[in-house]
GROMACS .gro file of C-alpha atoms in nm:
model
  384
    1MET     CA    1   0.000   0.000   0.000
    2LEU     CA    2   0.130   0.345  -0.089
    3GLN     CA    3   0.171   0.567   0.214
    4ASP     CA    4  -0.058   0.845   0.088
    5GLN     CA    5  -0.312   0.623  -0.087
    6GLN     CA    6  -0.640   0.595   0.100
    7TYR     CA    7  -0.983   0.476  -0.014
    8LEU     CA    8  -1.267   0.635   0.182
    9ARG     CA    9  -1.587   0.431   0.164
   10ILE     CA   10  -1.762   0.531   0.482
   11PRO     CA   11  -2.107   0.693   0.480
   12GLY     CA   12  -1.960   1.039   0.540
   13PRO     CA   13  -1.746   1.232   0.521
   14THR     CA   14  -1.709   1.127   0.159
   15PRO     CA   15  -1.437   1.188  -0.102
   16ILE     CA   16  -1.412   1.536  -0.253
   17PRO     CA   17  -1.382   1.591  -0.632
   18PRO     CA   18  -1.055   1.754  -0.745
   19SER     CA   19  -1.238   2.049  -0.899
   20VAL     CA   20  -1.417   2.109  -0.569
   21GLN     CA   21  -1.085   2.094  -0.383
   22ARG     CA   22  -0.943   2.352  -0.622
   23ALA     CA   23  -1.248   2.575  -0.575
   24MET     CA   24  -1.204   2.564  -0.198
   25ALA     CA   25  -0.840   2.670  -0.236
   26GLN     CA   26  -0.939   3.010  -0.377
   27PRO     CA   27  -0.812   3.318  -0.191
   28MET     CA   28  -1.033   3.429   0.095
   29ILE     CA   29  -1.279   3.713   0.037
   30GLY     CA   30  -1.469   3.943   0.270
   31HIS     CA   31  -1.778   3.771   0.406
   32ARG     CA   32  -1.975   4.097   0.395
   33GLY     CA   33  -1.859   4.202   0.050
   34ASN     CA   34  -2.027   4.193  -0.289
   35GLU     CA   35  -1.834   3.879  -0.390
   36THR     CA   36  -1.998   3.678  -0.112
   37SER     CA   37  -2.342   3.812  -0.200
   38GLU     CA   38  -2.286   3.711  -0.563
   39LEU     CA   39  -2.178   3.366  -0.450
   40LEU     CA   40  -2.495   3.321  -0.243
   41ARG     CA   41  -2.710   3.443  -0.533
   42SER     CA   42  -2.550   3.175  -0.749
   43ILE     CA   43  -2.605   2.900  -0.494
   44LYS     CA   44  -2.960   2.972  -0.372
   45PRO     CA   45  -3.173   2.862  -0.670
   46ARG     CA   46  -2.965   2.549  -0.723
   47LEU     CA   47  -3.016   2.431  -0.366
   48ASN     CA   48  -3.391   2.462  -0.429
   49LYS     CA   49  -3.359   2.201  -0.704
   50VAL     CA   50  -3.180   1.956  -0.477
   51PHE     CA   51  -3.443   1.992  -0.204
   52GLY     CA   52  -3.737   1.999  -0.442
   53THR     CA   53  -3.879   2.314  -0.288
   54ASP     CA   54  -3.973   2.672  -0.372
   55GLN     CA   55  -3.886   2.772  -0.017
   56ASP     CA   56  -3.554   2.927   0.081
   57VAL     CA   57  -3.285   2.674   0.163
   58LEU     CA   58  -3.098   2.828   0.455
   59ILE     CA   59  -2.720   2.788   0.479
   60VAL     CA   60  -2.577   2.753   0.829
   61THR     CA   61  -2.215   2.701   0.933
   62GLY     CA   62  -2.241   2.386   1.140
   63SER     CA   63  -2.270   2.008   1.127
   64GLY     CA   64  -2.574   1.805   1.030
   65THR     CA   65  -2.656   1.766   1.397
   66SER     CA   66  -2.678   2.144   1.427
   67GLY     CA   67  -2.957   2.119   1.170
   68LEU     CA   68  -3.144   1.861   1.376
   69GLU     CA   69  -3.111   2.086   1.681
   70ALA     CA   70  -3.219   2.392   1.480
   71ALA     CA   71  -3.533   2.209   1.370
   72VAL     CA   72  -3.614   2.118   1.730
   73VAL     CA   73  -3.545   2.453   1.895
   74ASN     CA   74  -3.727   2.657   1.629
   75ALA     CA   75  -4.035   2.443   1.574
   76VAL     CA   76  -4.107   2.296   1.918
   77LYS     CA   77  -4.148   2.455   2.262
   78PRO     CA   78  -4.051   2.303   2.597
   79LEU     CA   79  -4.327   2.072   2.732
   80ASP     CA   80  -4.473   2.024   2.383
   81GLU     CA   81  -4.540   1.664   2.284
   82VAL     CA   82  -4.367   1.515   1.980
   83LEU     CA   83  -4.344   1.176   1.813
   84VAL     CA   84  -3.998   1.056   1.712
   85ILE     CA   85  -3.973   0.759   1.477
   86VAL     CA   86  -3.658   0.571   1.575
   87THR     CA   87  -3.518   0.338   1.310
   88GLY     CA   88  -3.155   0.363   1.425
   89ALA     CA   89  -2.892   0.577   1.595
   90PHE     CA   90  -2.989   0.902   1.423
   91GLY     CA   91  -3.356   0.868   1.505
   92ALA     CA   92  -3.238   0.823   1.863
   93ARG     CA   93  -3.038   1.145   1.826
   94PHE     CA   94  -3.362   1.336   1.761
   95VAL     CA   95  -3.492   1.190   2.088
   96ALA     CA   96  -3.185   1.308   2.279
   97ILE     CA   97  -3.205   1.660   2.134
   98CYS     CA   98  -3.575   1.693   2.215
   99GLU     CA   99  -3.524   1.569   2.569
  100ALA     CA  100  -3.239   1.817   2.618
  101TYR     CA  101  -3.491   2.097   2.557
  102GLY     CA  102  -3.753   1.963   2.798
  103ILE     CA  103  -3.981   1.838   2.521
  104ARG     CA  104  -4.210   1.543   2.596
  105VAL     CA  105  -4.114   1.264   2.359
  106HIS     CA  106  -4.321   0.971   2.239
  107LYS     CA  107  -4.091   0.717   2.073
  108TYR     CA  108  -4.205   0.485   1.796
  109GLU     CA  109  -3.927   0.229   1.773
  110VAL     CA  110  -3.867   0.011   1.469
  111GLU     CA  111  -3.634  -0.287   1.457
  112TRP     CA  112  -3.292  -0.169   1.337
  113GLY     CA  113  -3.246  -0.269   0.975
  114LYS     CA  114  -3.609  -0.216   0.880
  115ALA     CA  115  -3.796   0.087   0.748
  116PHE     CA  116  -4.100   0.226   0.924
  117ASP     CA  117  -4.452   0.149   0.801
  118THR     CA  118  -4.647   0.468   0.732
  119HIS     CA  119  -4.982   0.301   0.803
  120GLU     CA  120  -4.858   0.195   1.147
  121ILE     CA  121  -4.730   0.546   1.215
  122LYS     CA  122  -5.067   0.692   1.122
  123GLU     CA  123  -5.255   0.453   1.349
  124HIS     CA  124  -5.013   0.518   1.635
  125LEU     CA  125  -5.054   0.894   1.593
  126ARG     CA  126  -5.433   0.867   1.628
  127ASN     CA  127  -5.376   0.801   1.998
  128LEU     CA  128  -5.151   1.106   2.042
  129PRO     CA  129  -5.378   1.408   1.979
  130ASN     CA  130  -5.142   1.659   2.142
  131VAL     CA  131  -4.837   1.587   1.928
  132THR     CA  132  -4.714   1.902   1.753
  133ALA     CA  133  -4.434   1.750   1.543
  134VAL     CA  134  -4.331   1.414   1.398
  135PHE     CA  135  -3.956   1.358   1.354
  136ALA     CA  136  -3.819   1.102   1.109
  137THR     CA  137  -3.497   1.004   0.937
  138TYR     CA  138  -3.488   0.974   0.557
  139CYS     CA  139  -3.173   0.761   0.535
  140GLU     CA  140  -3.084   0.595   0.865
  141THR     CA  141  -2.706   0.591   0.828
  142SER     CA  142  -2.651   0.346   1.112
  143THR     CA  143  -2.846   0.068   0.939
  144GLY     CA  144  -2.845   0.151   0.567
  145VAL     CA  145  -3.224   0.194   0.558
  146LEU     CA  146  -3.407   0.442   0.333
  147ASN     CA  147  -3.739   0.522   0.499
  148PRO     CA  148  -4.054   0.596   0.290
  149ILE     CA  149  -4.045   0.969   0.355
  150HIS     CA  150  -4.241   1.032   0.035
  151GLU     CA  151  -4.545   0.872   0.204
  152LEU     CA  152  -4.503   1.002   0.559
  153ALA     CA  153  -4.648   1.354   0.549
  154ALA     CA  154  -4.966   1.249   0.371
  155ALA     CA  155  -5.022   0.976   0.630
  156VAL     CA  156  -4.954   1.209   0.922
  157LYS     CA  157  -5.183   1.480   0.791
  158GLU     CA  158  -5.476   1.238   0.768
  159VAL     CA  159  -5.489   1.222   1.147
  160SER     CA  160  -5.290   1.519   1.282
  161ASP     CA  161  -5.184   1.880   1.231
  162ALA     CA  162  -4.832   1.794   1.347
  163LEU     CA  163  -4.534   1.926   1.154
  164VAL     CA  164  -4.330   1.666   0.966
  165ILE     CA  165  -3.959   1.720   1.030
  166VAL     CA  166  -3.702   1.510   0.844
  167ASP     CA  167  -3.331   1.438   0.883
  168GLY     CA  168  -3.202   1.398   0.527
  169VAL     CA  169  -2.833   1.431   0.614
  170SER     CA  170  -2.703   1.111   0.459
  171CYS     CA  171  -2.905   1.105   0.139
  172VAL     CA  172  -3.029   1.446   0.014
  173GLY     CA  173  -2.835   1.515  -0.304
  174GLY     CA  174  -2.801   1.142  -0.374
  175VAL     CA  175  -3.166   1.036  -0.387
  176GLU     CA  176  -3.483   1.194  -0.523
  177THR     CA  177  -3.617   1.457  -0.284
  178ARG     CA  178  -3.943   1.648  -0.339
  179MET     CA  179  -3.997   1.842  -0.021
  180ASP     CA  180  -4.295   2.050  -0.139
  181GLU     CA  181  -4.471   1.771  -0.328
  182TRP     CA  182  -4.432   1.527  -0.037
  183GLY     CA  183  -4.552   1.779   0.220
  184ILE     CA  184  -4.239   1.787   0.437
  185ASP     CA  185  -4.237   2.085   0.674
  186ILE     CA  186  -3.868   2.098   0.771
  187LEU     CA  187  -3.587   1.916   0.589
  188VAL     CA  188  -3.224   1.913   0.701
  189THR     CA  189  -2.903   1.793   0.538
  190GLY     CA  190  -2.527   1.844   0.564
  191SER     CA  191  -2.236   1.914   0.334
  192GLN     CA  192  -2.015   1.610   0.393
  193LYS     CA  193  -2.230   1.338   0.238
  194ALA     CA  194  -2.386   1.344  -0.110
  195PHE     CA  195  -2.285   1.708  -0.158
  196MET     CA  196  -1.918   1.598  -0.191
  197LEU     CA  197  -1.784   1.859   0.052
  198PRO     CA  198  -1.606   1.866   0.388
  199ALA     CA  199  -1.819   1.882   0.701
  200GLY     CA  200  -1.904   2.236   0.807
  201LEU     CA  201  -2.224   2.346   0.632
  202MET     CA  202  -2.581   2.259   0.717
  203PHE     CA  203  -2.876   2.323   0.485
  204ILE     CA  204  -3.235   2.350   0.609
  205ALA     CA  205  -3.562   2.434   0.434
  206VAL     CA  206  -3.892   2.522   0.600
  207SER     CA  207  -4.252   2.514   0.472
  208GLU     CA  208  -4.484   2.812   0.507
  209ARG     CA  209  -4.687   2.617   0.762
  210ALA     CA  210  -4.374   2.559   0.970
  211TRP     CA  211  -4.269   2.923   0.937
  212ASP     CA  212  -4.599   3.023   1.101
  213VAL     CA  213  -4.512   2.800   1.397
  214ILE     CA  214  -4.150   2.920   1.412
  215ARG     CA  215  -4.240   3.289   1.408
  216SER     CA  216  -4.479   3.238   1.701
  217ASN     CA  217  -4.207   3.066   1.907
  218PRO     CA  218  -4.035   3.323   2.135
  219ASN     CA  219  -3.751   3.085   2.231
  220ARG     CA  220  -3.571   3.001   1.908
  221GLY     CA  221  -3.224   3.025   2.055
  222PHE     CA  222  -2.958   3.263   1.928
  223TYR     CA  223  -2.715   3.111   1.675
  224LEU     CA  224  -2.971   2.865   1.538
  225ASP     CA  225  -3.261   3.111   1.512
  226LEU     CA  226  -3.384   3.032   1.160
  227VAL     CA  227  -3.572   3.362   1.126
  228LYS     CA  228  -3.235   3.541   1.130
  229TYR     CA  229  -3.107   3.318   0.850
  230ARG     CA  230  -3.420   3.366   0.641
  231ASP     CA  231  -3.414   3.744   0.680
  232ASP     CA  232  -3.046   3.769   0.593
  233LEU     CA  233  -3.064   3.526   0.301
  234ALA     CA  234  -3.324   3.757   0.143
  235LYS     CA  235  -3.045   4.018   0.144
  236ASP     CA  236  -2.788   3.769   0.006
  237THR     CA  237  -2.597   3.747   0.330
  238THR     CA  238  -2.580   3.542   0.650
  239PRO     CA  239  -2.631   3.651   1.013
  240PHE     CA  240  -2.299   3.504   1.124
  241THR     CA  241  -1.963   3.434   0.958
  242PRO     CA  242  -2.012   3.173   0.682
  243ALA     CA  243  -1.769   2.893   0.600
  244LEU     CA  244  -1.657   3.067   0.283
  245SER     CA  245  -1.415   2.804   0.157
  246ILE     CA  246  -1.688   2.541   0.171
  247LEU     CA  247  -1.926   2.781  -0.006
  248PHE     CA  248  -1.671   2.805  -0.290
  249GLY     CA  249  -1.673   2.426  -0.301
  250LEU     CA  250  -2.053   2.410  -0.286
  251ASP     CA  251  -2.081   2.633  -0.591
  252GLN     CA  252  -1.859   2.393  -0.786
  253ALA     CA  253  -2.024   2.080  -0.646
  254LEU     CA  254  -2.364   2.206  -0.761
  255ASP     CA  255  -2.211   2.269  -1.105
  256LEU     CA  256  -2.098   1.905  -1.120
  257MET     CA  257  -2.440   1.776  -1.016
  258GLU     CA  258  -2.617   1.994  -1.271
  259LYS     CA  259  -2.386   1.887  -1.553
  260GLU     CA  260  -2.445   1.522  -1.470
  261GLY     CA  261  -2.818   1.588  -1.436
  262PHE     CA  262  -3.001   1.524  -1.110
  263GLU     CA  263  -3.191   1.224  -1.247
  264ASN     CA  264  -2.859   1.074  -1.355
  265VAL     CA  265  -2.710   1.145  -1.011
  266TYR     CA  266  -2.996   0.956  -0.847
  267ALA     CA  267  -2.975   0.671  -1.098
  268ARG     CA  268  -2.599   0.638  -1.036
  269HIS     CA  269  -2.661   0.599  -0.664
  270THR     CA  270  -2.927   0.335  -0.724
  271LEU     CA  271  -2.692   0.144  -0.954
  272MET     CA  272  -2.409   0.152  -0.699
  273LYS     CA  273  -2.646   0.018  -0.433
  274LYS     CA  274  -2.754  -0.268  -0.657
  275MET     CA  275  -2.394  -0.353  -0.750
  276THR     CA  276  -2.284  -0.357  -0.387
  277ARG     CA  277  -2.578  -0.563  -0.267
  278GLY     CA  278  -2.553  -0.801  -0.563
  279ALA     CA  279  -2.187  -0.867  -0.490
  280PHE     CA  280  -2.244  -0.966  -0.127
  281GLU     CA  281  -2.545  -1.177  -0.219
  282ALA     CA  282  -2.328  -1.363  -0.472
  283LEU     CA  283  -2.063  -1.414  -0.204
  284GLU     CA  284  -2.334  -1.539   0.036
  285VAL     CA  285  -2.253  -1.272   0.295
  286PRO     CA  286  -2.577  -1.155   0.465
  287LEU     CA  287  -2.702  -0.799   0.438
  288LEU     CA  288  -2.876  -0.619   0.725
  289THR     CA  289  -3.163  -0.479   0.519
  290ASN     CA  290  -3.394  -0.619   0.254
  291GLU     CA  291  -3.398  -0.480  -0.099
  292GLU     CA  292  -3.711  -0.272  -0.049
  293ASP     CA  293  -3.576  -0.091   0.258
  294ALA     CA  294  -3.215  -0.054   0.142
  295SER     CA  295  -3.058   0.289   0.104
  296ASP     CA  296  -2.906   0.406  -0.223
  297THR     CA  297  -2.621   0.574  -0.036
  298VAL     CA  298  -2.501   0.322   0.225
  299THR     CA  299  -2.510  -0.057   0.250
  300ALA     CA  300  -2.496  -0.242   0.583
  301VAL     CA  301  -2.346  -0.593   0.582
  302LYS     CA  302  -2.405  -0.837   0.871
  303PRO     CA  303  -2.162  -1.130   0.846
  304ASP     CA  304  -2.247  -1.456   1.022
  305ASP     CA  305  -1.921  -1.650   0.984
  306PHE     CA  306  -1.642  -1.393   1.018
  307ASP     CA  307  -1.564  -1.099   1.244
  308ALA     CA  308  -1.678  -0.763   1.104
  309GLU     CA  309  -1.418  -0.565   1.300
  310GLU     CA  310  -1.132  -0.793   1.202
  311PHE     CA  311  -1.237  -0.757   0.838
  312ARG     CA  312  -1.233  -0.378   0.867
  313LYS     CA  313  -0.884  -0.389   1.017
  314VAL     CA  314  -0.753  -0.616   0.741
  315ILE     CA  315  -0.876  -0.404   0.450
  316LYS     CA  316  -0.753  -0.087   0.617
  317LYS     CA  317  -0.406  -0.233   0.674
  318GLU     CA  318  -0.374  -0.407   0.337
  319PHE     CA  319  -0.530  -0.151   0.105
  320GLY     CA  320  -0.598   0.170   0.297
  321LEU     CA  321  -0.970   0.100   0.249
  322SER     CA  322  -1.197   0.246   0.516
  323VAL     CA  323  -1.552   0.123   0.574
  324ALA     CA  324  -1.761   0.206   0.880
  325GLY     CA  325  -1.848  -0.021   1.170
  326GLY     CA  326  -2.175  -0.066   1.353
  327GLN     CA  327  -2.318   0.167   1.616
  328GLU     CA  328  -2.466   0.098   1.960
  329HIS     CA  329  -2.596  -0.262   1.981
  330LEU     CA  330  -2.477  -0.331   1.623
  331LYS     CA  331  -2.117  -0.240   1.710
  332GLY     CA  332  -1.891  -0.526   1.606
  333LYS     CA  333  -2.176  -0.701   1.425
  334ILE     CA  334  -2.196  -0.512   1.097
  335PHE     CA  335  -1.988  -0.299   0.864
  336ARG     CA  336  -2.123  -0.022   0.645
  337ILE     CA  337  -2.009   0.078   0.296
  338GLY     CA  338  -2.069   0.431   0.176
  339HIS     CA  339  -2.140   0.475  -0.196
  340MET     CA  340  -2.251   0.833  -0.230
  341GLY     CA  341  -2.137   1.166  -0.364
  342TYR     CA  342  -1.805   1.151  -0.549
  343CYS     CA  343  -1.831   0.777  -0.611
  344SER     CA  344  -1.889   0.587  -0.934
  345PRO     CA  345  -1.957   0.229  -1.042
  346ALA     CA  346  -1.585   0.201  -1.120
  347ASP     CA  347  -1.510   0.291  -0.757
  348VAL     CA  348  -1.756   0.026  -0.642
  349LEU     CA  349  -1.587  -0.241  -0.854
  350GLN     CA  350  -1.246  -0.145  -0.713
  351THR     CA  351  -1.383  -0.149  -0.359
  352LEU     CA  352  -1.546  -0.488  -0.406
  353GLY     CA  353  -1.222  -0.633  -0.544
  354MET     CA  354  -1.030  -0.517  -0.237
  355MET     CA  355  -1.300  -0.646  -0.004
  356GLU     CA  356  -1.297  -0.991  -0.166
  357MET     CA  357  -0.927  -1.020  -0.090
  358GLY     CA  358  -0.995  -0.890   0.259
  359LEU     CA  359  -1.257  -1.162   0.309
  360ILE     CA  360  -1.006  -1.430   0.218
  361LYS     CA  361  -0.742  -1.283   0.448
  362THR     CA  362  -1.004  -1.275   0.726
  363GLY     CA  363  -1.064  -1.648   0.676
  364LYS     CA  364  -1.385  -1.640   0.474
  365ASN     CA  365  -1.398  -1.915   0.209
  366ILE     CA  366  -1.515  -1.747  -0.113
  367GLU     CA  367  -1.463  -1.788  -0.485
  368LEU     CA  368  -1.239  -1.498  -0.576
  369GLY     CA  369  -1.403  -1.265  -0.827
  370LYS     CA  370  -1.756  -1.394  -0.776
  371GLY     CA  371  -1.885  -1.076  -0.612
  372VAL     CA  372  -1.711  -0.849  -0.860
  373ALA     CA  373  -1.853  -1.052  -1.149
  374ALA     CA  374  -2.205  -1.019  -1.008
  375ALA     CA  375  -2.160  -0.642  -0.982
  376GLN     CA  376  -2.023  -0.630  -1.336
  377ARG     CA  377  -2.329  -0.813  -1.467
  378ILE     CA  378  -2.561  -0.571  -1.285
  379TYR     CA  379  -2.372  -0.279  -1.438
  380LEU     CA  380  -2.397  -0.424  -1.791
  381GLU     CA  381  -2.766  -0.510  -1.754
  382TRP     CA  382  -2.835  -0.161  -1.617
  383GLY     CA  383  -2.677  -0.006  -1.925
  384GLU     CA  384  -2.902  -0.211  -2.150
   0.00000   0.00000   0.00000
């Protein structure tokens, strides 16, 4: 392995395209000058396309978790009741944030590795008439599940006036997202996943219905007060110092996505999911999720005859290949492969080849090349 050669295949942060790296290396500019306002004017309408909304997409310097907290502190008051759908570690994070603000939380827990059922959520919500918000995770990074967010708001609104608030951190930009059409009230994502950027920016969009709730809330915090960001974005500025270098990169990353075409971006992610899953199925290595629930951006593998952590150590040592481990009760039981953002089918084939050799070195008896061949066939059939 070459000393400086690393292959990053975790579900975030993800690799950064060379042109984005060059964009971020531009000389610094004044954050209150005309150049920054021009940059924001360039970025704003293109973020709308990614979110699928006519609403402003607010740009905040912070991590994805800052977006989850912003959604909570702006849209919900202490002692309000909320429903949090927990399908993994990041659904549980919504619970922790709400509890930190004295909000009364009703948890709807789903077995890790499975998506929630919108009909069950609707029936559960019938018995919670005082709930003011429903929190859900679009892609549950910890399990590789893509939840049916496109169905959630319609189901909720049949039985409740609760806001629908969604964590889209590990998939927006890599999967189809239609915030307005689907009726989502608040949608959050971060820069370090499908947007092909370093961590440091959070993006959040808010429906008119949610803005009515937010404006009536006197305790929106200070730094995360979304009204400040909306008012300043209308003037092509930000209330606090923006992460300018990442904004340079965002401008270029959006260019790349537009040139590829958003439908092609989403199709590429679907193809990479199918190639990855097909390879492990051919190698008879179990997957955590079924095909229907599986995310297009991250695949969770649950081996039953070799050690997941030992495998991760082997491929890191031999090839500089990084994949993620499990979280909480899945720690040591699964590994997770990120295939989002600056990642192509060619990258998937290379990754699978390295992992096959890692399986053999870990003691797994496989036919070398069988998984890669399965992925190759999926790629060729997809092209046809």
